[in-house]
Tab-separated table of N, CA and C in Angstrom:
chain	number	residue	atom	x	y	z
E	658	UNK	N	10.326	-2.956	26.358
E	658	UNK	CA	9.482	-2.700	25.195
E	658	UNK	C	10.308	-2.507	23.919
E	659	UNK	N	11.385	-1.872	24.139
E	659	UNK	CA	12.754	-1.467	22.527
E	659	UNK	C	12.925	-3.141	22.265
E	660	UNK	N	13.035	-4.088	23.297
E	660	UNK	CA	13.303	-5.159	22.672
E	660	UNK	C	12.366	-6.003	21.876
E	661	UNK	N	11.481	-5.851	22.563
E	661	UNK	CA	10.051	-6.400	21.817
E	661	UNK	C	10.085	-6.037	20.914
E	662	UNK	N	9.702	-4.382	19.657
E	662	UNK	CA	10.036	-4.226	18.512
E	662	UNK	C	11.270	-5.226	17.887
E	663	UNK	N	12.275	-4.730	18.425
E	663	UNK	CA	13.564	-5.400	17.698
E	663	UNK	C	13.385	-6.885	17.635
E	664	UNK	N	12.592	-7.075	18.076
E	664	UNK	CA	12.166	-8.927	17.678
E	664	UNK	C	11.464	-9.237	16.819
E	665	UNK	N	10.449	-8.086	16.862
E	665	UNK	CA	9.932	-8.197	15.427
E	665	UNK	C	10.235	-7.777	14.345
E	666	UNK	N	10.789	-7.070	14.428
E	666	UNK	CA	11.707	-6.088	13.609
E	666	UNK	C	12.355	-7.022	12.769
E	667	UNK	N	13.160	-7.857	13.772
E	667	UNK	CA	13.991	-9.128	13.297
E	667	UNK	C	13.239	-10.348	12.250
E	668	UNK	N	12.139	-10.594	13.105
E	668	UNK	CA	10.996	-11.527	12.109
E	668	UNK	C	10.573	-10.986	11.034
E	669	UNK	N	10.324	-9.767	10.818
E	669	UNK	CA	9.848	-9.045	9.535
E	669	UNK	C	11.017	-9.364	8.734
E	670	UNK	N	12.113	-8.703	8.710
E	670	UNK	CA	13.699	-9.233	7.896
E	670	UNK	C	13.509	-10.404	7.667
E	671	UNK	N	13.603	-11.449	8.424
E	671	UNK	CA	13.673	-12.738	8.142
E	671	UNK	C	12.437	-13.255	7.062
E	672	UNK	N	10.798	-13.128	7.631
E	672	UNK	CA	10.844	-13.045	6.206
E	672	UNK	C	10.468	-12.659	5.064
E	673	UNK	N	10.845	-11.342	5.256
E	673	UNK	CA	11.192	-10.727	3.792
E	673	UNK	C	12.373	-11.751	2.873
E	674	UNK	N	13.321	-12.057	3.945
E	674	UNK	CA	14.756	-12.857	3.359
E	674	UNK	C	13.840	-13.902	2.359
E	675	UNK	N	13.291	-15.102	3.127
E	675	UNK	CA	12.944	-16.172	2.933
E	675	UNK	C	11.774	-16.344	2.256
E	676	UNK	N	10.511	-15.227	1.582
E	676	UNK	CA	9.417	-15.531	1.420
E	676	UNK	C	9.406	-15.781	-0.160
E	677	UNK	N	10.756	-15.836	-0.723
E	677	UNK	CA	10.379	-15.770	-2.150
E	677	UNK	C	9.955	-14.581	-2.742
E	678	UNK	N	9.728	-13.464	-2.181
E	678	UNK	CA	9.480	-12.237	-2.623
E	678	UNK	C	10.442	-11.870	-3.480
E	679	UNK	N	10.557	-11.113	-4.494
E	679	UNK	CA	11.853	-10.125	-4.818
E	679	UNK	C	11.893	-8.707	-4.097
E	680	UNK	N	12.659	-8.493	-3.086
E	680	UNK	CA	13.028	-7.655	-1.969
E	680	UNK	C	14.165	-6.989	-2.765
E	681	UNK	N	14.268	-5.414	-2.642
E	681	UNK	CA	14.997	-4.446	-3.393
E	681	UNK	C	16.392	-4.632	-1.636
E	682	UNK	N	17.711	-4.695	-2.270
E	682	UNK	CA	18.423	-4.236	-1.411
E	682	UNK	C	18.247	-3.139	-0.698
E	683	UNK	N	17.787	-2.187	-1.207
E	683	UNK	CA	17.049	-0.469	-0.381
E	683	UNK	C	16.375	-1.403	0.840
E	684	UNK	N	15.294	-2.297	0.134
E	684	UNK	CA	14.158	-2.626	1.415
E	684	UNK	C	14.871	-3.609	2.718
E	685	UNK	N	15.361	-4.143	2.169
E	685	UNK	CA	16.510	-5.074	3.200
E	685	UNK	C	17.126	-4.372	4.042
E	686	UNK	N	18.002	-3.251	3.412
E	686	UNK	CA	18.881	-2.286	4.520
E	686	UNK	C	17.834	-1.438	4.931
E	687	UNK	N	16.716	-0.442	4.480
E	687	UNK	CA	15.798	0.209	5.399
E	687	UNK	C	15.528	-1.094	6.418
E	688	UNK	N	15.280	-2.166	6.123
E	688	UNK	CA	14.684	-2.961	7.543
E	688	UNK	C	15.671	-3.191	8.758
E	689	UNK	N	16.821	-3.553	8.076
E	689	UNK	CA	18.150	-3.647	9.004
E	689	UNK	C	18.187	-2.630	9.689
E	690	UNK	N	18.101	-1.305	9.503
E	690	UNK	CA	18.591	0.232	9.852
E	690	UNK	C	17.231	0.389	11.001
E	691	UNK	N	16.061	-0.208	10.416
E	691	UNK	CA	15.332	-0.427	11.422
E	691	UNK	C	15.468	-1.040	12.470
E	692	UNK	N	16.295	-1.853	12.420
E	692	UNK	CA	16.623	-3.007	13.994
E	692	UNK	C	17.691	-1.564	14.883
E	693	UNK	N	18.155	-0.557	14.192
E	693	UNK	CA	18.956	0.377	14.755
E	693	UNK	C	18.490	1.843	15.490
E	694	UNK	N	16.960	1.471	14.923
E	694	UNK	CA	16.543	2.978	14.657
E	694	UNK	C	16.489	3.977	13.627
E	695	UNK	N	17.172	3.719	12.505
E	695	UNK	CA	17.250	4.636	11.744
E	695	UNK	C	16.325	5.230	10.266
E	696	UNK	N	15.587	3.807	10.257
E	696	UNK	CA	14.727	4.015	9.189
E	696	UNK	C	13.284	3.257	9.745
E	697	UNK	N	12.527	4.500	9.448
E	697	UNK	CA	10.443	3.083	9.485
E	697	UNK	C	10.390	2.457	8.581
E	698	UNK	N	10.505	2.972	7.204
E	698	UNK	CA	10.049	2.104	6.071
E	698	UNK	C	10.645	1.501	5.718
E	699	UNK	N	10.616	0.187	4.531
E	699	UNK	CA	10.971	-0.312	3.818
E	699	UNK	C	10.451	-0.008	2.340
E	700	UNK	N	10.778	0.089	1.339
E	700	UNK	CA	10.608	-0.106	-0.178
E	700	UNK	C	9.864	-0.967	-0.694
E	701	UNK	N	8.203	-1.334	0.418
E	701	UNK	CA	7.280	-2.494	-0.149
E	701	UNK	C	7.260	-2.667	-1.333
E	702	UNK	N	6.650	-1.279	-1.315
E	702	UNK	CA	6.140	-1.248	-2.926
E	702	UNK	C	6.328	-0.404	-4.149
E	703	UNK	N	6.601	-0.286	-5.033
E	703	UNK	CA	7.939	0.298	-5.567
E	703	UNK	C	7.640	1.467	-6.332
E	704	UNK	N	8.283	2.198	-6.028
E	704	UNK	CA	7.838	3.246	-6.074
E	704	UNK	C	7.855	4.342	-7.534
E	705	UNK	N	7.005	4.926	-7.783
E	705	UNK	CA	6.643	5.038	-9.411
E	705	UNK	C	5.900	4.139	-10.177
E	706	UNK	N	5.912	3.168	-9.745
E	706	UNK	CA	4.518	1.800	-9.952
E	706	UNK	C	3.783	2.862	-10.135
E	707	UNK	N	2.372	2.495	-11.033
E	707	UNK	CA	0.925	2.858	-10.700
E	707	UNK	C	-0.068	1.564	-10.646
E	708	UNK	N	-0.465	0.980	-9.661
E	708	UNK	CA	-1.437	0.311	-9.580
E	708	UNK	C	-2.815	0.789	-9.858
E	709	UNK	N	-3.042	-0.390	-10.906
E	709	UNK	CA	-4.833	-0.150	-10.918
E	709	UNK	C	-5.339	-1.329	-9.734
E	710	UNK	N	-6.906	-0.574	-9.187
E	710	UNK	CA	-7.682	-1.435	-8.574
E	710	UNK	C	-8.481	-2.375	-9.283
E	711	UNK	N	-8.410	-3.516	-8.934
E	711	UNK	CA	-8.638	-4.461	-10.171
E	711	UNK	C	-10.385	-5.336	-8.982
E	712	UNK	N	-9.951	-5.370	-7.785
E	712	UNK	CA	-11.266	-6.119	-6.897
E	712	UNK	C	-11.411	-5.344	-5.367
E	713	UNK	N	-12.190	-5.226	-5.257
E	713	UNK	CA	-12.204	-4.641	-3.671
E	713	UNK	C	-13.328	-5.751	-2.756
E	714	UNK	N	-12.905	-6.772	-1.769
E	714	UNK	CA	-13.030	-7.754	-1.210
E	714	UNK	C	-13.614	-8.824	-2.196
E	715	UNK	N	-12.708	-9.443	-3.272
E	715	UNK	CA	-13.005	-10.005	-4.201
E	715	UNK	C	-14.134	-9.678	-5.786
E	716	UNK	N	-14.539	-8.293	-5.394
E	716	UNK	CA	-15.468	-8.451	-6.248
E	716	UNK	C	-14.873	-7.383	-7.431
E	717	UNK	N	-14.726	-7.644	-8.812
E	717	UNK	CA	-14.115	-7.060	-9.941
E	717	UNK	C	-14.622	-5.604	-9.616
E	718	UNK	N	-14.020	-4.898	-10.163
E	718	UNK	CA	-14.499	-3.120	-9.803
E	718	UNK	C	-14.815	-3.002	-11.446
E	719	UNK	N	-15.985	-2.575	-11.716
E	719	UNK	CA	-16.242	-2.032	-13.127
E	719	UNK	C	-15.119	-0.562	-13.887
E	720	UNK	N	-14.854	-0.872	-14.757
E	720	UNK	CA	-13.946	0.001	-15.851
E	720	UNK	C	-14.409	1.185	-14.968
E	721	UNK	N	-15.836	1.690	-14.953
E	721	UNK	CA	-16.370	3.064	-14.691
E	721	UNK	C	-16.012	3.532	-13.433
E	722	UNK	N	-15.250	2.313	-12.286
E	722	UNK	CA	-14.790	2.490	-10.960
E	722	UNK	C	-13.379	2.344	-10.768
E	723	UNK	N	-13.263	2.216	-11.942
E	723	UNK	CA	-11.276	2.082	-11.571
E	723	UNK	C	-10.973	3.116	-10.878
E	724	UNK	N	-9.789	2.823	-9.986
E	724	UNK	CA	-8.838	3.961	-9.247
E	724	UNK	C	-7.507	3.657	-9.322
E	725	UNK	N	-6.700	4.255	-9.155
E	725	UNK	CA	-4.744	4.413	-9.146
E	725	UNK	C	-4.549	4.728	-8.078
E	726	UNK	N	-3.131	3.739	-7.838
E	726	UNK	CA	-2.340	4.626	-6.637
E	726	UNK	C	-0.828	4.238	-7.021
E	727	UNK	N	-0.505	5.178	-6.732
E	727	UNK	CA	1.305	5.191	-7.070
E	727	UNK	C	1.956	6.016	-5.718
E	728	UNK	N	3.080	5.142	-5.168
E	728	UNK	CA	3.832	5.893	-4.297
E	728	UNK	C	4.820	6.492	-5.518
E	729	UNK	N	4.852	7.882	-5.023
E	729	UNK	CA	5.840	8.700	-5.556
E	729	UNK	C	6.908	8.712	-4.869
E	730	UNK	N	6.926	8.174	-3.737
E	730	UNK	CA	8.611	8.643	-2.545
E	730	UNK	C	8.206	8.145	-1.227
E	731	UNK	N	8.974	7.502	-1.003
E	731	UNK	CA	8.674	6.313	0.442
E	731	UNK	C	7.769	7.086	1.378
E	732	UNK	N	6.885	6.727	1.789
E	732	UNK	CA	6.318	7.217	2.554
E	732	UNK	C	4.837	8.173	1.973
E	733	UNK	N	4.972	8.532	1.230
E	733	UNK	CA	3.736	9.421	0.389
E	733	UNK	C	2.979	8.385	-0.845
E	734	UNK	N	1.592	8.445	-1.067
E	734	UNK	CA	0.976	7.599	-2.095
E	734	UNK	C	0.347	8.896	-2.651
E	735	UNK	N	-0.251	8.588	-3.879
E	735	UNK	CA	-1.372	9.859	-4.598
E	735	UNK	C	-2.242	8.549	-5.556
E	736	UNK	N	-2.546	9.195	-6.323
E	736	UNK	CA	-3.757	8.431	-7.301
E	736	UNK	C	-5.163	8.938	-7.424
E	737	UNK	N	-5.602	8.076	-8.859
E	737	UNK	CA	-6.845	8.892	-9.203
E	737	UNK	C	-7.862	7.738	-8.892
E	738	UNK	N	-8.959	8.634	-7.920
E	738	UNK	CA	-9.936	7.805	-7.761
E	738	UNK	C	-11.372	7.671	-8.381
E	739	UNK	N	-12.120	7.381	-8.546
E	739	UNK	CA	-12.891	7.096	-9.738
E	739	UNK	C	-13.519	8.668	-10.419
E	740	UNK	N	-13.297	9.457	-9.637
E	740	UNK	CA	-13.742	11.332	-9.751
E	740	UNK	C	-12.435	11.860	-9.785
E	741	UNK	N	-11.877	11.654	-8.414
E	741	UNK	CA	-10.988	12.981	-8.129
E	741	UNK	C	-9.678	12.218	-7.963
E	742	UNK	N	-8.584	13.104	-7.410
E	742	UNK	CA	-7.543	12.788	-7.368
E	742	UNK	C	-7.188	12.645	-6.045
E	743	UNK	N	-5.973	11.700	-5.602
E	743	UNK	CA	-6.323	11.819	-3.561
E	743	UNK	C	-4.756	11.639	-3.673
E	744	UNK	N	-4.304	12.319	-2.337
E	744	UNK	CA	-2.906	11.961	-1.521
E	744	UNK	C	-3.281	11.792	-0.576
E	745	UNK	N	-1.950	10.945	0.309
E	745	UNK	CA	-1.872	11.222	1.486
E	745	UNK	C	-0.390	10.163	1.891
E	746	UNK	N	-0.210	9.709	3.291
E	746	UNK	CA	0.888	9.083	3.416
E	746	UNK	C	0.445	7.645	3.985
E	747	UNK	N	2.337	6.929	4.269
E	747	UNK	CA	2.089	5.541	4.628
E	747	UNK	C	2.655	5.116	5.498
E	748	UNK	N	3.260	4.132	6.230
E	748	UNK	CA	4.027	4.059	6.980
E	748	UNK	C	4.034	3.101	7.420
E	749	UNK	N	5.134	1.909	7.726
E	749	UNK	CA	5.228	0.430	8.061
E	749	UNK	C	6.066	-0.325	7.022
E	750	UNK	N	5.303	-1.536	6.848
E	750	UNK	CA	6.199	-2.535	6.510
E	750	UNK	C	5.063	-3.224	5.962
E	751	UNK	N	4.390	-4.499	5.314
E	751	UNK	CA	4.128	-5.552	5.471
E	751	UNK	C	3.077	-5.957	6.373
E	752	UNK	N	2.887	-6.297	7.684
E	752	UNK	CA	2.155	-7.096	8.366
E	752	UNK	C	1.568	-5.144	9.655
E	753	UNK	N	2.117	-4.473	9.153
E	753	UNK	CA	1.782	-3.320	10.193
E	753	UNK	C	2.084	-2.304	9.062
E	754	UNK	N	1.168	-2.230	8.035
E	754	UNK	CA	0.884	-0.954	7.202
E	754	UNK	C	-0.338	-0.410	7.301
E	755	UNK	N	0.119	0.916	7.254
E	755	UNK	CA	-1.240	1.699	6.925
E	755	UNK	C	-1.326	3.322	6.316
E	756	UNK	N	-2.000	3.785	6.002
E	756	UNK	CA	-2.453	5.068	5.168
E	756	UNK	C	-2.846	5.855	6.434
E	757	UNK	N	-2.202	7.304	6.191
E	757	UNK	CA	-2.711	7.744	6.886
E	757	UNK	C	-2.997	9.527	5.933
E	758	UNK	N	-3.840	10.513	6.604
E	758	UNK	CA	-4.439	11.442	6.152
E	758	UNK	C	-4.631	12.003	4.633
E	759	UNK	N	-5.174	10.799	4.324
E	759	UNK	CA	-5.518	10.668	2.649
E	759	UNK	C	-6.579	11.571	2.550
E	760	UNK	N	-6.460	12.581	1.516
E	760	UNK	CA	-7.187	14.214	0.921
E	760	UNK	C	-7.702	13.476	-0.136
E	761	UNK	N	-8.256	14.241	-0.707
E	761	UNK	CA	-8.692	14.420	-2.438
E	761	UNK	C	-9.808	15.662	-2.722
E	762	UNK	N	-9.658	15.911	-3.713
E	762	UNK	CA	-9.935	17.107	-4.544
E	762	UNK	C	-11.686	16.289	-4.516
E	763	UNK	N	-12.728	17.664	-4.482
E	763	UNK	CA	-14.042	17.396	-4.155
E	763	UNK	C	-14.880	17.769	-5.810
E	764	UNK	N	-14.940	16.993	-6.701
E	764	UNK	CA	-15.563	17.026	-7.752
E	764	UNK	C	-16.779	16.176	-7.752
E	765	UNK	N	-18.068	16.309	-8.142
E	765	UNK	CA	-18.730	15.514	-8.215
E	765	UNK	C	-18.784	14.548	-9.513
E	766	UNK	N	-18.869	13.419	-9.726
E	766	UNK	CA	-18.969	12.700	-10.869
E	766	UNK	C	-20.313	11.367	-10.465
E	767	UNK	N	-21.032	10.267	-11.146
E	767	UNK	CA	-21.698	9.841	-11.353
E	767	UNK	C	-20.944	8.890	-10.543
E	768	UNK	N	-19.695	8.676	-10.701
E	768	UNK	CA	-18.843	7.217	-10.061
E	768	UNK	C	-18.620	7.848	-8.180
E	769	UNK	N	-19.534	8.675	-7.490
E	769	UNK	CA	-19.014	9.347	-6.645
E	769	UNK	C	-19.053	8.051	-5.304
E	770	UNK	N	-20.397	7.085	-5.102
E	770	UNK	CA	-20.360	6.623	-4.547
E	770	UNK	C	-18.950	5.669	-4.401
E	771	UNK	N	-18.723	4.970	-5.567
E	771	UNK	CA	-17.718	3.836	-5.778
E	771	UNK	C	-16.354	4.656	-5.365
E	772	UNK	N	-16.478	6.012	-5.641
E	772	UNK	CA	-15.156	6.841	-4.619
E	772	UNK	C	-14.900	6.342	-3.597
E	773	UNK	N	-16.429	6.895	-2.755
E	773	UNK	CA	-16.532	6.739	-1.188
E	773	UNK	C	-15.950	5.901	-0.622
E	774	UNK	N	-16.279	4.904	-1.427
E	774	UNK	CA	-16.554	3.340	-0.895
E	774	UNK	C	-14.255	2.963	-0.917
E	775	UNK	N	-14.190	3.202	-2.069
E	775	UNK	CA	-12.712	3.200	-2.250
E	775	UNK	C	-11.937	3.731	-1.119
E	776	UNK	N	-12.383	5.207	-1.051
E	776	UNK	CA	-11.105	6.111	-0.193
E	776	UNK	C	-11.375	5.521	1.603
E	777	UNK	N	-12.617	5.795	1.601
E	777	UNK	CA	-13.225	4.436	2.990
E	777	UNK	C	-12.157	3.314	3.241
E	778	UNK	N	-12.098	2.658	2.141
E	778	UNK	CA	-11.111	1.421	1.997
E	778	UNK	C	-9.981	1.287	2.449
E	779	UNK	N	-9.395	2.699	1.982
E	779	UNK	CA	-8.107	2.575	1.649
E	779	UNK	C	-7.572	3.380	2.894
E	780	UNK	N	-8.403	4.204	3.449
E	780	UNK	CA	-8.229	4.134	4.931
E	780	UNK	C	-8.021	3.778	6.397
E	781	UNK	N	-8.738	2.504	5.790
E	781	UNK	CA	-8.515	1.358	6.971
E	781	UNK	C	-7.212	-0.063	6.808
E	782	UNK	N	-6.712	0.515	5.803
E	782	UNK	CA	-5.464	-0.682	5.615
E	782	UNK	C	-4.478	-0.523	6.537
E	783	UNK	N	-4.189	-2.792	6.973
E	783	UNK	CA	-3.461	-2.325	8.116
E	783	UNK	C	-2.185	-3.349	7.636
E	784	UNK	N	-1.929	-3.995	6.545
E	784	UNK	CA	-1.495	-4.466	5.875
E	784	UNK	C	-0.925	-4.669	4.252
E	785	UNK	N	0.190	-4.696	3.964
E	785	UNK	CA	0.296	-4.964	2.427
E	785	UNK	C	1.473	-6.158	1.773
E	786	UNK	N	1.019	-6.380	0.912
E	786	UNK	CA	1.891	-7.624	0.361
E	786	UNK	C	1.741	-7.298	-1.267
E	787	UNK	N	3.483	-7.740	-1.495
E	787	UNK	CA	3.425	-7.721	-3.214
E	787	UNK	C	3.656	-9.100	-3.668
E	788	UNK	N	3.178	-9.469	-4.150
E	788	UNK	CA	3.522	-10.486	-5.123
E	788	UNK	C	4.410	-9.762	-6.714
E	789	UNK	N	4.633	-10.520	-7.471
E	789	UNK	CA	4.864	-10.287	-8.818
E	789	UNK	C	3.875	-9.126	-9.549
E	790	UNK	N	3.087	-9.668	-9.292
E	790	UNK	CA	2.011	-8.584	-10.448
E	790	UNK	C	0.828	-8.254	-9.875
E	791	UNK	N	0.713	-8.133	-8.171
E	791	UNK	CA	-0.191	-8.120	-7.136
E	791	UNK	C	-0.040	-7.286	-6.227
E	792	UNK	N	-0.685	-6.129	-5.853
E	792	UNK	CA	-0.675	-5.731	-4.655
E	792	UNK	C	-1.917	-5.699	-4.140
E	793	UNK	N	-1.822	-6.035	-3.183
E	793	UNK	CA	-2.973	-6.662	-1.836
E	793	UNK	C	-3.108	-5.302	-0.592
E	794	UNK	N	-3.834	-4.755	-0.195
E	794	UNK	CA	-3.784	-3.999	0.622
E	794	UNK	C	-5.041	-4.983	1.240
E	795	UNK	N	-4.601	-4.932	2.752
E	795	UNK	CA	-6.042	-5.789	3.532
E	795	UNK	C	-6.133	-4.713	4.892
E	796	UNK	N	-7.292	-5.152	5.404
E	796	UNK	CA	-8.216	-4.773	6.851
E	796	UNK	C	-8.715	-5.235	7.727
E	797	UNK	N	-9.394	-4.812	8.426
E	797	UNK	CA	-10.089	-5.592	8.833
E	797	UNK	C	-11.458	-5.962	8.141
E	798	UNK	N	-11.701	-6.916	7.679
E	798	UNK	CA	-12.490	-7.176	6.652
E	798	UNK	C	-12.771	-6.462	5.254
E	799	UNK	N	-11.472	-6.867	4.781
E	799	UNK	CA	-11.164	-5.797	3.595
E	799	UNK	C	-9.866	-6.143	2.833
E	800	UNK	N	-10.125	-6.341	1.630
E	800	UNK	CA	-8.875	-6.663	0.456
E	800	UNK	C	-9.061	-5.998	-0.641
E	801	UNK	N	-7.834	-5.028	-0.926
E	801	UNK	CA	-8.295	-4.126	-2.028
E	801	UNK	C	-6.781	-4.753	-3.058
E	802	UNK	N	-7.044	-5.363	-4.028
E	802	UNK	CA	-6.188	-6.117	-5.205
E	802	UNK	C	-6.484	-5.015	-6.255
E	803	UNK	N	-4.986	-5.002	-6.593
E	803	UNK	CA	-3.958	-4.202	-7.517
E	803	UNK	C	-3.427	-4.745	-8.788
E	804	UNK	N	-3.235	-4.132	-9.384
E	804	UNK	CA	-2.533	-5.135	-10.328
E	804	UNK	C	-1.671	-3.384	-11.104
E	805	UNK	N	-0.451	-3.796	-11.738
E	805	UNK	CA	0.371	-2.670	-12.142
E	805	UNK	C	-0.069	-2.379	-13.773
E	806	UNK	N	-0.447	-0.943	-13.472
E	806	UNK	CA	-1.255	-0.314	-14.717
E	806	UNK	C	0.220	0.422	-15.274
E	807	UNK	N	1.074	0.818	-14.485
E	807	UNK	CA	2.599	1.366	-14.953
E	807	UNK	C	3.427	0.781	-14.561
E	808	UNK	N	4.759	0.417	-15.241
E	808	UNK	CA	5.341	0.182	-14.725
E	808	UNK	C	6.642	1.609	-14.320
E	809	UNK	N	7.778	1.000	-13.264
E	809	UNK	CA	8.446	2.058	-12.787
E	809	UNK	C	9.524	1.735	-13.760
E	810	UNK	N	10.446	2.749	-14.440
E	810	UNK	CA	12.194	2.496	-15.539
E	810	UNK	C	11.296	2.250	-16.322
């Protein structure tokens, strides 16, 4: 079974190498260190970014539903969701990501449903990919598109 990971382990590296992505040396050696054991994550997505939610399974999210998420430090995300504010953590890579025990502060606002519907979302991600000016979180039947409202430096 250790070898099975390390094979994929290996395919994930490879292609990160080859996909045309811009891959941070951090994310390259966290993946390597991974073929060793020593690190889970990689540096998907970069951290101090703030992404805005720009579509959730293609469909534009109104101004009044925007939400943020910014990883602050590998492994931890936060952001404001259309009311309140939410953390929680992450863990993976690419083709095996996901969120796990995402909180938020209980305010009521008018945008409460389009919360729901968000933090729901963003719960079930089992995947992520960056492009240039894109982040994609997907599901199982589910694509929540990003686009960078901050940049990080």
């Amino acid at each position: 079974r250790p070898q099975m990971k390390q094979r994929a382990q290996a395919r994930s590296m490879a292609r990160l190498r080859h996909s045309g992505r811009r891959v941070s040396g951090l994310a390259i050696a966290c993946l390597a260190l991974s073929l060793l054991g020593g690190c889970r994550e990689a540096e998907l997505i970069a951290a101090q970014t703030t992404w805005q939610l720009d579509a959730i399974n293609e469909k534009t999210v109104p101004d009044t539903d925007r939400a943020t998420l910014r990883i602050p430090a590998l492994g931890r995300l936060e952001g404001q969701a259309p009311c309140n504010r939410y953390s929680g953590t992450w863990v993976g890579v690419e083709d095996d990501f996901r969120t796990e025990g995402i909180a938020s502060t209980r305010m009521a606002c008018p945008a409460i449903d389009a919360e729901q519907v968000y933090l729901a979302a963003l719960r079930r991600v089992t995947s992520a990919t960056v492009t240039d000016d894109t982040l994609t979180l997907t599901g199982p039947g589910l694509t929540l598109r990003f686009s960078p409202l901050l940049r990080a430096g």
